[in-house]
mmCIF file of C-alpha atoms and ligand atoms in Angstrom:
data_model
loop_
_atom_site.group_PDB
_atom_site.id
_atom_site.type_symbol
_atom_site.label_atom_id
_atom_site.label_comp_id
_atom_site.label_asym_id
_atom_site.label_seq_id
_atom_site.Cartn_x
_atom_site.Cartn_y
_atom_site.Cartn_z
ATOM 1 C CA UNK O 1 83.649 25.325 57.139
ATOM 2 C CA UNK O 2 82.009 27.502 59.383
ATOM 3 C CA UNK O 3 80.247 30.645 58.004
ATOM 4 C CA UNK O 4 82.391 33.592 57.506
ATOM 5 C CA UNK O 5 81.564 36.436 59.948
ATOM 6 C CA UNK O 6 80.637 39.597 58.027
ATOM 7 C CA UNK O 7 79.903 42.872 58.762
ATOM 8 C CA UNK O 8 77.684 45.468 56.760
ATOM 9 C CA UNK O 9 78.920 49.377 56.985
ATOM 10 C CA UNK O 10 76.407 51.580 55.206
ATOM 11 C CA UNK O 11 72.616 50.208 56.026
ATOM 12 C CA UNK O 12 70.367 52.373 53.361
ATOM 13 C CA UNK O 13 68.557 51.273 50.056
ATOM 14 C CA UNK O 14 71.073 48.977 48.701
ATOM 15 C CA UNK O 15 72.894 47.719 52.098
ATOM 16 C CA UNK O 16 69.582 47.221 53.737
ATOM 17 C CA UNK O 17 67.337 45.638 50.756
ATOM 18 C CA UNK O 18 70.184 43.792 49.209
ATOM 19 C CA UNK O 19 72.839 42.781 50.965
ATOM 20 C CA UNK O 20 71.471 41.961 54.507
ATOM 21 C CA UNK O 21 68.777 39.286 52.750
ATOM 22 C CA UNK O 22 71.399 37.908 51.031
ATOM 23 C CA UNK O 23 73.911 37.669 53.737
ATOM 24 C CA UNK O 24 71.216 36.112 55.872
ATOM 25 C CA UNK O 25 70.277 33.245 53.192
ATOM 26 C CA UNK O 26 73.679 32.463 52.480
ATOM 27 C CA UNK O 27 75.407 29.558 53.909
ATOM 28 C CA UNK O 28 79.197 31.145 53.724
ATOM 29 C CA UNK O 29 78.702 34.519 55.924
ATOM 30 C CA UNK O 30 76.690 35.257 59.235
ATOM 31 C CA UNK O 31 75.676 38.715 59.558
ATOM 32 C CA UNK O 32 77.163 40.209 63.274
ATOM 33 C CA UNK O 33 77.534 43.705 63.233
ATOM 34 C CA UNK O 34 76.933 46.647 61.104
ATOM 35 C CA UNK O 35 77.346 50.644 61.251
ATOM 36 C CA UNK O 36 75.604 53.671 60.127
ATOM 37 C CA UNK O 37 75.591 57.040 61.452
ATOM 38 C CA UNK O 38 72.399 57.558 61.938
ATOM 39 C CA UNK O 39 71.082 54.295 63.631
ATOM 40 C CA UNK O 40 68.015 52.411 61.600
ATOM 41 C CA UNK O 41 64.941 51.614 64.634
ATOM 42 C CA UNK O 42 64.665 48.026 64.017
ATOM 43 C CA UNK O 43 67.139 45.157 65.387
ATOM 44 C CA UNK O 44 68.617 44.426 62.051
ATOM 45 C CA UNK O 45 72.172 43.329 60.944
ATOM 46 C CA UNK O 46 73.845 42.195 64.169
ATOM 47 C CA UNK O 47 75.394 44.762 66.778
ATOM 48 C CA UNK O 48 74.423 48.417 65.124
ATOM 49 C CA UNK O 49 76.822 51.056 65.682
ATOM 50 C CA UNK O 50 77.155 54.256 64.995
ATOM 51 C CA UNK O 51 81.261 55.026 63.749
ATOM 52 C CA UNK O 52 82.405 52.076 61.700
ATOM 53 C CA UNK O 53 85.695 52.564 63.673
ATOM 54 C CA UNK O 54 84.191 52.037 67.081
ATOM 55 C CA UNK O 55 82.479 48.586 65.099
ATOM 56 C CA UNK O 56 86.001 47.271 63.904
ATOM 57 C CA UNK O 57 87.240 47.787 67.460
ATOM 58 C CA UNK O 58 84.828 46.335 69.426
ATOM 59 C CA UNK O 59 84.116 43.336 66.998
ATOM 60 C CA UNK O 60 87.455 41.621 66.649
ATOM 61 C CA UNK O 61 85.585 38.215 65.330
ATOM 62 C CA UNK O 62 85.034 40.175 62.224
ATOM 63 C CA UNK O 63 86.359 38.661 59.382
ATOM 64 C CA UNK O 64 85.186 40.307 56.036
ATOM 65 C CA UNK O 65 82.729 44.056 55.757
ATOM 66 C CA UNK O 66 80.889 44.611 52.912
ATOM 67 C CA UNK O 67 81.026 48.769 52.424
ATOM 68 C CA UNK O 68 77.687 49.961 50.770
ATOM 69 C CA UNK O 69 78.150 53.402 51.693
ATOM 70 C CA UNK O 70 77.942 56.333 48.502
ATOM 71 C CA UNK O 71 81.538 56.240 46.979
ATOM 72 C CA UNK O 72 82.933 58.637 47.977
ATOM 73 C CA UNK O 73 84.089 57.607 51.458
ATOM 74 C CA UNK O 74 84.872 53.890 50.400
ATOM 75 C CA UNK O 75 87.973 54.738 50.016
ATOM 76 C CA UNK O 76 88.682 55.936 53.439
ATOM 77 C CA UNK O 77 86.912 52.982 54.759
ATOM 78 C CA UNK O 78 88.407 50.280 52.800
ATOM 79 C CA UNK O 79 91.751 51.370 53.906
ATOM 80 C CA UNK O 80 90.608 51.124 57.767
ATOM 81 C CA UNK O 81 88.999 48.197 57.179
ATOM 82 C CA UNK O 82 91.709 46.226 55.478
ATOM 83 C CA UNK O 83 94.394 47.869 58.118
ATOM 84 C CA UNK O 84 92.245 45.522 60.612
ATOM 85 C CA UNK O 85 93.001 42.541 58.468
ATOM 86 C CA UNK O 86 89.387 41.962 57.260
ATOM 87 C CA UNK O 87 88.125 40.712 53.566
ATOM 88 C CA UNK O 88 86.398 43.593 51.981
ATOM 89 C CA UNK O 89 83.222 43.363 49.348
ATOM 90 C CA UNK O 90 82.835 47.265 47.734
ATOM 91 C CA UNK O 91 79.294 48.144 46.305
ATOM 92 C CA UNK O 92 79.957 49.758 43.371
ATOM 93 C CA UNK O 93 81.158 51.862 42.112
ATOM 94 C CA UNK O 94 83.964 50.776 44.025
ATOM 95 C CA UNK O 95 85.759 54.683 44.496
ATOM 96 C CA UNK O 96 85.024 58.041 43.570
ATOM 97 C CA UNK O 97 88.584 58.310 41.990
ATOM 98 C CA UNK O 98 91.113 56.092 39.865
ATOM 99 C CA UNK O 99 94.000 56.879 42.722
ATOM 100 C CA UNK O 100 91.653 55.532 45.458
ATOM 101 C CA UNK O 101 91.464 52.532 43.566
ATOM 102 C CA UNK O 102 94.856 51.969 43.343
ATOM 103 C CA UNK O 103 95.679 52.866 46.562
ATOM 104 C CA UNK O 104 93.403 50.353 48.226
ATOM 105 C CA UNK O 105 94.113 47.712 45.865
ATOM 106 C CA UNK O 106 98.075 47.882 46.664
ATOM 107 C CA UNK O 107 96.793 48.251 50.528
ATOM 108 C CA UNK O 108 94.620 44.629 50.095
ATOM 109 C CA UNK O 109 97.847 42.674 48.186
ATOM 110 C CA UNK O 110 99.852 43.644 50.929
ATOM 111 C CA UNK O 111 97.678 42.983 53.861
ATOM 112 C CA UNK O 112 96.876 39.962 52.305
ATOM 113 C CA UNK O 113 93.292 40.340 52.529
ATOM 114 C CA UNK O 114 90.759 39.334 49.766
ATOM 115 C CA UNK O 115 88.805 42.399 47.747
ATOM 116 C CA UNK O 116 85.666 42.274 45.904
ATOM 117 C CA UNK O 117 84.800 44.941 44.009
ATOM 118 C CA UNK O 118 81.058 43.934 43.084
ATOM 119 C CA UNK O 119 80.522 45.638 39.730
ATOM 120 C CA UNK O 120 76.943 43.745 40.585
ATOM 121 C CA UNK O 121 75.743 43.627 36.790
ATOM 122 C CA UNK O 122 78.923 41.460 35.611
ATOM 123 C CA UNK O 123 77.505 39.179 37.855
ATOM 124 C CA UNK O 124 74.599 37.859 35.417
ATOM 125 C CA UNK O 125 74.521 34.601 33.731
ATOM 126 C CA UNK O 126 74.137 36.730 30.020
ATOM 127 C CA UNK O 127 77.329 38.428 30.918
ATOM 128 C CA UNK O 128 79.594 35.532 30.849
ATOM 129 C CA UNK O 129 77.936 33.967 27.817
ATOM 130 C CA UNK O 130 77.774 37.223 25.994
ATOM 131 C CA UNK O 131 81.599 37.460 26.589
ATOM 132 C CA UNK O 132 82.382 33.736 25.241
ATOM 133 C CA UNK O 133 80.408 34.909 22.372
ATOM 134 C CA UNK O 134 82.164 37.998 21.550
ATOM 135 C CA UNK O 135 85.356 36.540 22.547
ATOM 136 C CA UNK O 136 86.573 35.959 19.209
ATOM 137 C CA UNK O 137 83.787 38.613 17.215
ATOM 138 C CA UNK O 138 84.784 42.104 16.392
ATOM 139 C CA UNK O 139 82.452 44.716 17.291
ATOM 140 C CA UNK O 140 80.844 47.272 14.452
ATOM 141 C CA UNK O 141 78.070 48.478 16.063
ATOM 142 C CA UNK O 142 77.153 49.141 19.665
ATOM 143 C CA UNK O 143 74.341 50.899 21.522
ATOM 144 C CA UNK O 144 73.663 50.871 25.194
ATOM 145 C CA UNK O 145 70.670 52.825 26.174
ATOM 146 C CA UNK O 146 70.420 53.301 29.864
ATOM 147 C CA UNK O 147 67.561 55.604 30.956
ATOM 148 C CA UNK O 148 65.225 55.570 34.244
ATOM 149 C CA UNK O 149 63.700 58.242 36.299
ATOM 150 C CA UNK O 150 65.748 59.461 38.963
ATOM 151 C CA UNK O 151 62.655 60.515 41.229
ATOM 152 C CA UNK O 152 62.295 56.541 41.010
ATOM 153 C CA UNK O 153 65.273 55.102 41.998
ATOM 154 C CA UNK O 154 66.748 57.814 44.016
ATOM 155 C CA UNK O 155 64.485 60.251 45.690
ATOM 156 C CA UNK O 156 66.074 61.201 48.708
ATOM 157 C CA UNK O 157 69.782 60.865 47.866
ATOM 158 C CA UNK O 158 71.311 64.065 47.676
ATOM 159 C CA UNK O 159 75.109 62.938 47.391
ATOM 160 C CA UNK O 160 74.303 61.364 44.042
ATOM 161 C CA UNK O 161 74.348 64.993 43.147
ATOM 162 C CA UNK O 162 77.650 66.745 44.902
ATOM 163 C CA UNK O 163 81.288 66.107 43.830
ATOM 164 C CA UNK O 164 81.716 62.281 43.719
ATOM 165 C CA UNK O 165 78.459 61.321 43.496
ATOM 166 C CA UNK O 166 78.282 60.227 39.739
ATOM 167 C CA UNK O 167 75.026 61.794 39.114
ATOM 168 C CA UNK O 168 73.720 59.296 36.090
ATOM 169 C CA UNK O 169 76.830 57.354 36.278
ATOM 170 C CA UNK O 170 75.520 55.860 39.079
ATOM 171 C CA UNK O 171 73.367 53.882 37.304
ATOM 172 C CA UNK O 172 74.732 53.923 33.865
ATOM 173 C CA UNK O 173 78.426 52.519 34.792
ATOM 174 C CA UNK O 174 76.391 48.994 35.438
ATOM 175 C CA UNK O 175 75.814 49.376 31.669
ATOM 176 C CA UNK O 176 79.303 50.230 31.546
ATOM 177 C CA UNK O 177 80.452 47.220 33.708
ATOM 178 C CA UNK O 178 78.583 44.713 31.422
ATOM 179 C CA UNK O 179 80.686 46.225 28.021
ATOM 180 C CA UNK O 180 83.977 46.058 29.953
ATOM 181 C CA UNK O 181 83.165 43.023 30.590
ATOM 182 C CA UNK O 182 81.988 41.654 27.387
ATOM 183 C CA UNK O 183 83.595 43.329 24.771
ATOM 184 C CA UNK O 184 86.922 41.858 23.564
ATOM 185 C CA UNK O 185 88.511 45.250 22.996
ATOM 186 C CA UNK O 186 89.270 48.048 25.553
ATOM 187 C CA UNK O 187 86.329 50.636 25.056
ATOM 188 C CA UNK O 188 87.620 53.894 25.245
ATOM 189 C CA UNK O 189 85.772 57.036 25.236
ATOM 190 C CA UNK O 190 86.606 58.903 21.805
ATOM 191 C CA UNK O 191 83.772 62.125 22.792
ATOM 192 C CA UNK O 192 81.482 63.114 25.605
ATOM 193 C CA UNK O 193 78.236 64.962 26.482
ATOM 194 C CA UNK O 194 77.527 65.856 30.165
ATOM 195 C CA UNK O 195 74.726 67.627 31.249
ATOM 196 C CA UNK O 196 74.456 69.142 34.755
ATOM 197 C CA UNK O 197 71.827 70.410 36.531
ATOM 198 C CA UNK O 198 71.802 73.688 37.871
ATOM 199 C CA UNK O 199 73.064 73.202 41.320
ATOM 200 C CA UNK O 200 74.582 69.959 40.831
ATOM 201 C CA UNK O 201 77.655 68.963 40.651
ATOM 202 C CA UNK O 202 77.151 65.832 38.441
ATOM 203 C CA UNK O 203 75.476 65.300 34.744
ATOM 204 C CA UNK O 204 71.650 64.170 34.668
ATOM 205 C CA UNK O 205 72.130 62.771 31.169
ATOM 206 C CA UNK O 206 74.939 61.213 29.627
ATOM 207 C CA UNK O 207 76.127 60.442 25.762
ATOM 208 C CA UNK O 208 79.197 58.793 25.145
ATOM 209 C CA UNK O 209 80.866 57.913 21.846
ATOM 210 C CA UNK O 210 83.758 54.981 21.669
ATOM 211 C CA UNK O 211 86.723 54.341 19.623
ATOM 212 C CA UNK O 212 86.094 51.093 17.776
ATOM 213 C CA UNK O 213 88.838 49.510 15.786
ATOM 214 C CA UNK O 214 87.885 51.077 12.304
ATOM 215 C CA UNK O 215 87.067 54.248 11.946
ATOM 216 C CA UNK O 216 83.777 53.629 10.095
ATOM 217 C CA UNK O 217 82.741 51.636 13.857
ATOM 218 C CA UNK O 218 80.146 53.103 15.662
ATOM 219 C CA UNK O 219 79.755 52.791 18.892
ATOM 220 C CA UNK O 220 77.430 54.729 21.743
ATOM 221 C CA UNK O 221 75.917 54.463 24.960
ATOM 222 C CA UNK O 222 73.254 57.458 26.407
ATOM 223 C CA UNK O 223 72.167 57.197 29.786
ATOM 224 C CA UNK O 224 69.825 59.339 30.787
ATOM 225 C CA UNK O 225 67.666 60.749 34.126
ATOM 226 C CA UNK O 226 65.053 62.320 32.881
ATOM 227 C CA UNK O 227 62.862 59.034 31.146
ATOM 228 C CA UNK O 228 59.874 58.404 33.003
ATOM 229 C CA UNK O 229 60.024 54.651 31.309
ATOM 230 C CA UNK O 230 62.869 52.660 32.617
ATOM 231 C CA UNK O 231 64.941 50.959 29.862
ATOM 232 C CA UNK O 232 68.702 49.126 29.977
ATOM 233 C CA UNK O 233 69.639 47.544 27.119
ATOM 234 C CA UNK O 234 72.810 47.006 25.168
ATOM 235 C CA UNK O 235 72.626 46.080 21.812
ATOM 236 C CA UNK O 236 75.610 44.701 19.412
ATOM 237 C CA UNK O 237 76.513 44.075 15.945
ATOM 238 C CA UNK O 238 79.532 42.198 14.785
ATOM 239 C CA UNK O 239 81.565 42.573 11.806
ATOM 240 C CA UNK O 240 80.213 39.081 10.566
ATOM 241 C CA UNK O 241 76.847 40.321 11.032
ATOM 242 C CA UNK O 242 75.779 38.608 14.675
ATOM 243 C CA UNK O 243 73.426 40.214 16.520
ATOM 244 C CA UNK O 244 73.188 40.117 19.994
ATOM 245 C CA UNK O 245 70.662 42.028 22.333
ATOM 246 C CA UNK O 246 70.909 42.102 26.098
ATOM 247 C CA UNK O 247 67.282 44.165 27.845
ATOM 248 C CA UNK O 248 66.117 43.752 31.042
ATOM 249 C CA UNK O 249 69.548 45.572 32.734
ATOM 250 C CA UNK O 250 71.616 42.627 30.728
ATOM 251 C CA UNK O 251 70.037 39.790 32.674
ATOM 252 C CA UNK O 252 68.594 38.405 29.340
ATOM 253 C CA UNK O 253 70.696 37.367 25.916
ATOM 254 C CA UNK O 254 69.221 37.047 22.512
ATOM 255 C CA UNK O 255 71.252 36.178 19.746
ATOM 256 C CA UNK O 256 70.175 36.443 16.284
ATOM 257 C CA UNK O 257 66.938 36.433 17.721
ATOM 258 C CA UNK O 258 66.930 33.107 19.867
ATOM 259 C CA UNK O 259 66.777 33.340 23.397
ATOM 260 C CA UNK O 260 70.365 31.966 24.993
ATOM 261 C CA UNK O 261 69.468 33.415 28.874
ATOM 262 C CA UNK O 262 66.747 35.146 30.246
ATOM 263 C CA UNK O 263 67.845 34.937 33.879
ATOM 264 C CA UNK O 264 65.870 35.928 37.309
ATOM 265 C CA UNK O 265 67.885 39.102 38.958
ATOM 266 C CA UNK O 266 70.631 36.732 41.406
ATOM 267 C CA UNK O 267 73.385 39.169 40.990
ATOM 268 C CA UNK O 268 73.587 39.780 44.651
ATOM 269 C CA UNK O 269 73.610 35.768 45.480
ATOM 270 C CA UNK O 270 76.288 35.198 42.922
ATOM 271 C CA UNK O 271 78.226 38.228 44.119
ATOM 272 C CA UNK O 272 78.458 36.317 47.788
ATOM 273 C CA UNK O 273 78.932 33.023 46.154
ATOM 274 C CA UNK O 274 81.919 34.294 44.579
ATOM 275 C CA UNK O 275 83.434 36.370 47.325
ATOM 276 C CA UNK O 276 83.712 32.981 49.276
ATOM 277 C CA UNK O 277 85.408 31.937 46.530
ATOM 278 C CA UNK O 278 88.012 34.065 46.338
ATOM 279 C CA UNK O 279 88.250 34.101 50.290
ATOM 280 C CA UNK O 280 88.885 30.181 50.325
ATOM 281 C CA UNK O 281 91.377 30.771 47.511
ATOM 282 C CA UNK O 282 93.129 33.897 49.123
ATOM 283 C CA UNK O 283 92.493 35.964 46.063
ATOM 284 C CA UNK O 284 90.698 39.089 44.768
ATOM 285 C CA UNK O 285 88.643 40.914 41.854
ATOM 286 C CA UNK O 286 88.480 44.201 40.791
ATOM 287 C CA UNK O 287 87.567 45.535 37.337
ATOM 288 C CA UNK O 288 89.357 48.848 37.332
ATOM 289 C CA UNK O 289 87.819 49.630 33.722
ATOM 290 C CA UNK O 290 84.154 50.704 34.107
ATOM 291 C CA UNK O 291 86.017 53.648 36.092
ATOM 292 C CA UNK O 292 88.443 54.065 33.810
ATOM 293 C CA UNK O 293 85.477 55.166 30.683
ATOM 294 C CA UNK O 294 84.048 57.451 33.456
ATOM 295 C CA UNK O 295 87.265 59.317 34.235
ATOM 296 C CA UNK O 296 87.965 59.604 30.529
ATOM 297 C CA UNK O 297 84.365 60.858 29.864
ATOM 298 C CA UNK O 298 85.027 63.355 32.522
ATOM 299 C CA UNK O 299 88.704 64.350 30.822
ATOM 300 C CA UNK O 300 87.394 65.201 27.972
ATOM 301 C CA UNK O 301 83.459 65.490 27.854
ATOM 302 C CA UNK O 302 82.118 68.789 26.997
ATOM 303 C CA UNK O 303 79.611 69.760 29.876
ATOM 304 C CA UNK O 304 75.955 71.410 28.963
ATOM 305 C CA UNK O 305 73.709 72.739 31.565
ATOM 306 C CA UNK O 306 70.212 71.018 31.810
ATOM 307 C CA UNK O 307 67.041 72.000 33.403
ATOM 308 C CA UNK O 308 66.705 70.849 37.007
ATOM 309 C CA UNK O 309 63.090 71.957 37.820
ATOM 310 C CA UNK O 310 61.568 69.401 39.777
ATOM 311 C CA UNK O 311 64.671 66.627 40.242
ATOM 312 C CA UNK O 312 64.981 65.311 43.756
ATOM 313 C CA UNK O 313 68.061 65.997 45.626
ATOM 314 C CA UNK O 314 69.083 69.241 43.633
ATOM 315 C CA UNK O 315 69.807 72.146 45.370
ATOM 316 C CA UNK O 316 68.962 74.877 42.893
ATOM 317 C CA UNK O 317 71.700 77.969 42.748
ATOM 318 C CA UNK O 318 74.027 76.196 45.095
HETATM 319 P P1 NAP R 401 71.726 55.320 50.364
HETATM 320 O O1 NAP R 401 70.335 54.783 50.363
HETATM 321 O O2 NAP R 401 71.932 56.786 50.394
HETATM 322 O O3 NAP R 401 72.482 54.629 51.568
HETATM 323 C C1 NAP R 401 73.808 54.963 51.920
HETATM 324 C C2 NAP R 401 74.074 54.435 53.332
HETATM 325 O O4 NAP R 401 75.419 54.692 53.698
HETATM 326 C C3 NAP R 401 73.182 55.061 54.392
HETATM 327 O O5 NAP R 401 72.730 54.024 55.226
HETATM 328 C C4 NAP R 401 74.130 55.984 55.145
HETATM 329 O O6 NAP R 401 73.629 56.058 56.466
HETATM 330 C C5 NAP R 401 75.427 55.196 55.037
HETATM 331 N N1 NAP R 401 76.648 55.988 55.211
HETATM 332 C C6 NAP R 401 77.019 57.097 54.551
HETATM 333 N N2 NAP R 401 78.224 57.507 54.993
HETATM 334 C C7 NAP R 401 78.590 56.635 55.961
HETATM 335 C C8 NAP R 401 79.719 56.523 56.802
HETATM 336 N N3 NAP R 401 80.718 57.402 56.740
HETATM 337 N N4 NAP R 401 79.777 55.481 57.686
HETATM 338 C C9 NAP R 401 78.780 54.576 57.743
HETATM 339 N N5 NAP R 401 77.691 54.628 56.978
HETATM 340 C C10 NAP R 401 77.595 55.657 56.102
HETATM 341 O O7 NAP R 401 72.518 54.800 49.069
HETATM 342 P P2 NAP R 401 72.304 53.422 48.288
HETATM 343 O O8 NAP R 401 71.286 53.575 47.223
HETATM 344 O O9 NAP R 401 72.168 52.301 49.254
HETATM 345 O O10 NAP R 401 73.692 53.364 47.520
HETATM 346 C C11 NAP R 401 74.894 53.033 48.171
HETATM 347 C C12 NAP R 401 75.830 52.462 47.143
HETATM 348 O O11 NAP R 401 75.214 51.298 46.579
HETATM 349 C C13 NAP R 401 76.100 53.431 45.974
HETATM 350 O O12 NAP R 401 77.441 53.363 45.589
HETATM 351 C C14 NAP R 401 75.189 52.901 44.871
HETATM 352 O O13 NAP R 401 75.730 53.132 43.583
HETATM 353 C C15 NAP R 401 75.178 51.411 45.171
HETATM 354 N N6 NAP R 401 73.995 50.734 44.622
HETATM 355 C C16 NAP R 401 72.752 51.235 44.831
HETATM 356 C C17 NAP R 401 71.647 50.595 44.247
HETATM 357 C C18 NAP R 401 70.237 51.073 44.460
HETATM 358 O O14 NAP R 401 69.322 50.529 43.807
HETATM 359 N N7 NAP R 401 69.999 52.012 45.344
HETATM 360 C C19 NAP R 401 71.824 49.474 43.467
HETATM 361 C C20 NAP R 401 73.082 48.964 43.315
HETATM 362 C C21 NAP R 401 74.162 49.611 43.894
HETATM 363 P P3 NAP R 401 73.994 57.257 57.454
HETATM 364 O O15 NAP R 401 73.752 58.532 56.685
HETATM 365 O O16 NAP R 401 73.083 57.029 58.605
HETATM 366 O O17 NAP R 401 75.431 57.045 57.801
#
C-alpha cells in the first residue's frame, strides 16, 4: 500500500512538535501540504499555505488532514474538509460544542469518509489495561488530580482564554478522556466549581464531583492552573477493595501496588497507527463523552472569580 497522503492544517505547538515528526516516521502517511495563517519561516510540512481552503483546492492528491487548530474552528474546518472527500484526524478536543460534534459526525457517515477524533491520552497502553481491569469492578472511590502551570504549557495562547477555549479543560479533559474511557459506568457530573479569571472567559481551576452508583460513592477530579509542580494522576478504588493508580498523565498502571505498565509517551504513534486502521477498514472513532462531562460541568457548575495577576494570555478588565 502506498502511504496515505496527509495534510496538516494548524502548524503551532502541538501540530508542529507532534504531529509533523510523527507523520514523517510513519510508514502509512506522507506529509504534502499544510496551512496556517500566518506562514512558519522554515520549509516544513509539504506545500505551506496560507487559507486551508486555497490548500484543499490546489492539492487534490490529498487524501486525509489532520486539524490541530484551537477548537473552536474545527468545526468549520472539518465540515470543508470532509465536503472534499478527505479522512479527517481532530486534535482534541475535537469541538468547542456538543452540536458541532454531531453535526460533523453525521457529515463524515455520509460522505463516507473516516474520522478520528484523537482524544490522544486514550491512546496509552495503561488505558486499555486499566479498562479490562475495571471492566467487571465497580467503582467507590475516584480521584483525578490534574494540575500544571499554565505559564508552562501555554504561554502565548490567548484563545485558551476567550469563549471556546476551555481554559483548564484543555488540559484536564485528557484526564477526563482516560475515565470515559476506563470506567465501566457513564461518569456524570453530579456538582461543579469553575473559577474564572478576571478577563477570561474560561475557569483557571476546576473541581468536579460525579454521581457514582451508591450514594455513599465518592468520586472527584480537580484540575487546576495555578500549581507550579506538574501532577496527572487518577487514582481508583473498587468496591472489592482493588486499587489501581495511574501517574505520569496515565501512561503508567499500578495495581495493588505492582507495576502492570509503565509505558514511554507513544500516544501520537499509536494515534496514526490506528487512523490507518480505520482508513483501511472504512470506519471511524469518536468518543463523544469527555465533552459530554464538560458541557454538563458548564450546565450546572457554579462559577467563582479567581485572581489573574500574572497568568499569560489574560486580558485583565476585558
Ligand atoms: P497553538 O500553539 O496556539 O497552535 C494553533 C495553530 O493553529 C497555530 O499554528 C495557528 O496558526 C493555527 N490556526 C488557528 N486558526 C487557524 C485557521 N483558521 N486555519 C489554519 N490554521 C489556524 O495551539 P496548540 O497548543 O498547538 O493546540 C492546538 C490544539 O491541540 C488544541 O486543541 C490543544 O488542546 C491540542 N493539544 C495541545 C497540546 C500542547 O501540548 N500544546 C497537547 C495536546 C493537544 P495561525 O495563527 O498562523 O493560523
Amino acid at each position: 500500500m502506498p502511504p496515505c497522503r496527509i495534510a496538516v492544517i494548524g502548524l503551532g505547538e502541538i501540530g508542529l512538535n507532534r504531529h509533523l515528526p510523527v507523520i514523517a516516521a510513519h510508514p502509512g502517511f506522507e506529509i504534502v501540504a499544510s496551512a496556517k495563517r500566518h506562514p512558519v519561516a522554515t520549509a516544513i510540512g509539504g506545500v505551506q499555505y496560507r487559507d486551508y481552503r486555497e490548500m484543499l483546492a490546489s492539492e487534490p492528491a490529498i487524501e486525509a488532514v489532520a486539524i490541530c487548530t484551537p477548537p473552536d474552528v474545527r468545526g468549520r474546518i472539518a465540515l470543508d474538509v470532509i465536503a472534499a472527500g478527505k479522512h479527517v484526524l481532530l486534535e482534541k478536543p475535537p469541538f468547542s460544542t456538543l452540536g458541532a460534534f454531531r453535526q460533523v459526525r453525521l457529515a463524515a457517515e455520509r460522505a463516507g469518509v473516516t474520522l478520528l477524533g484523537g482524544w490522544h491520552s486514550q491512546f496509552n497502553l495503561a488505558v486499555e489495561r486499566a479498562r479490562d481491569f475495571l471492566a467487571d469492578q465497580q467503582v467507590a472511590s475516584l480521584e483525578m488530580v490534574w494540575n500544571e502551570d499554565v505559564a508552562v504549557y501555554h504561554p502565548d495562547q490567548e484563545w485558551i482564554w476567550q469563549a471556546g477555549g476551555f481554559g483548564v479543560f484543555d488540559a484536564g479533559v485528557n484526564g477526563i478522556s482516560i475515565l470515559t474511557r476506563i470506567l465501566p459506568d457513564p461518569l456524570v457530573v453530579r456538582a461543579a466549581t469553575l473559577r474564572i479569571p478576571d478577563g477570561a472567559q474560561t475557569p483557571i481551576a476546576v473541581e468536579i464531583d460525579f454521581a457514582g452508583l451508591r450514594e455513599e460513592d465518592r468520586l472527584h477530579a480537580g484540575m487546576d492552573w495555578r500549581t507550579p509542580t506538574a501532577e496527572r494522576t487518577i487514582a481508583i478504588v473498587t468496591r472489592s477493595g482493588h486499587h489501581l493508580r495511574m501517574p505520569n498523565s496515565g501512561r503508567r498502571l499500578e495495581i495493588d501496588g505492582t507495576v502492570l505498565v509503565d509505558e514511554a509517551n507513544l500516544e501520537y504513534p499509536h494515534i496514526y497507527d490506528r487512523f490507518a486502521e480505520l482508513i483501511a477498514g472504512g470506519k471511524s472513532q469518536l468518543d463523544e463523552w469527555p465533552l459530554v462531562v464538560v458541557a454538563d460541568a458548564y450546565l450546572i457548575g457554579r462559577t467563582l472569580p479567581a485572581d489573574a495577576q500574572g497568568v499569560p494570555g489574560v486580558r485583565t478588565g476585558g
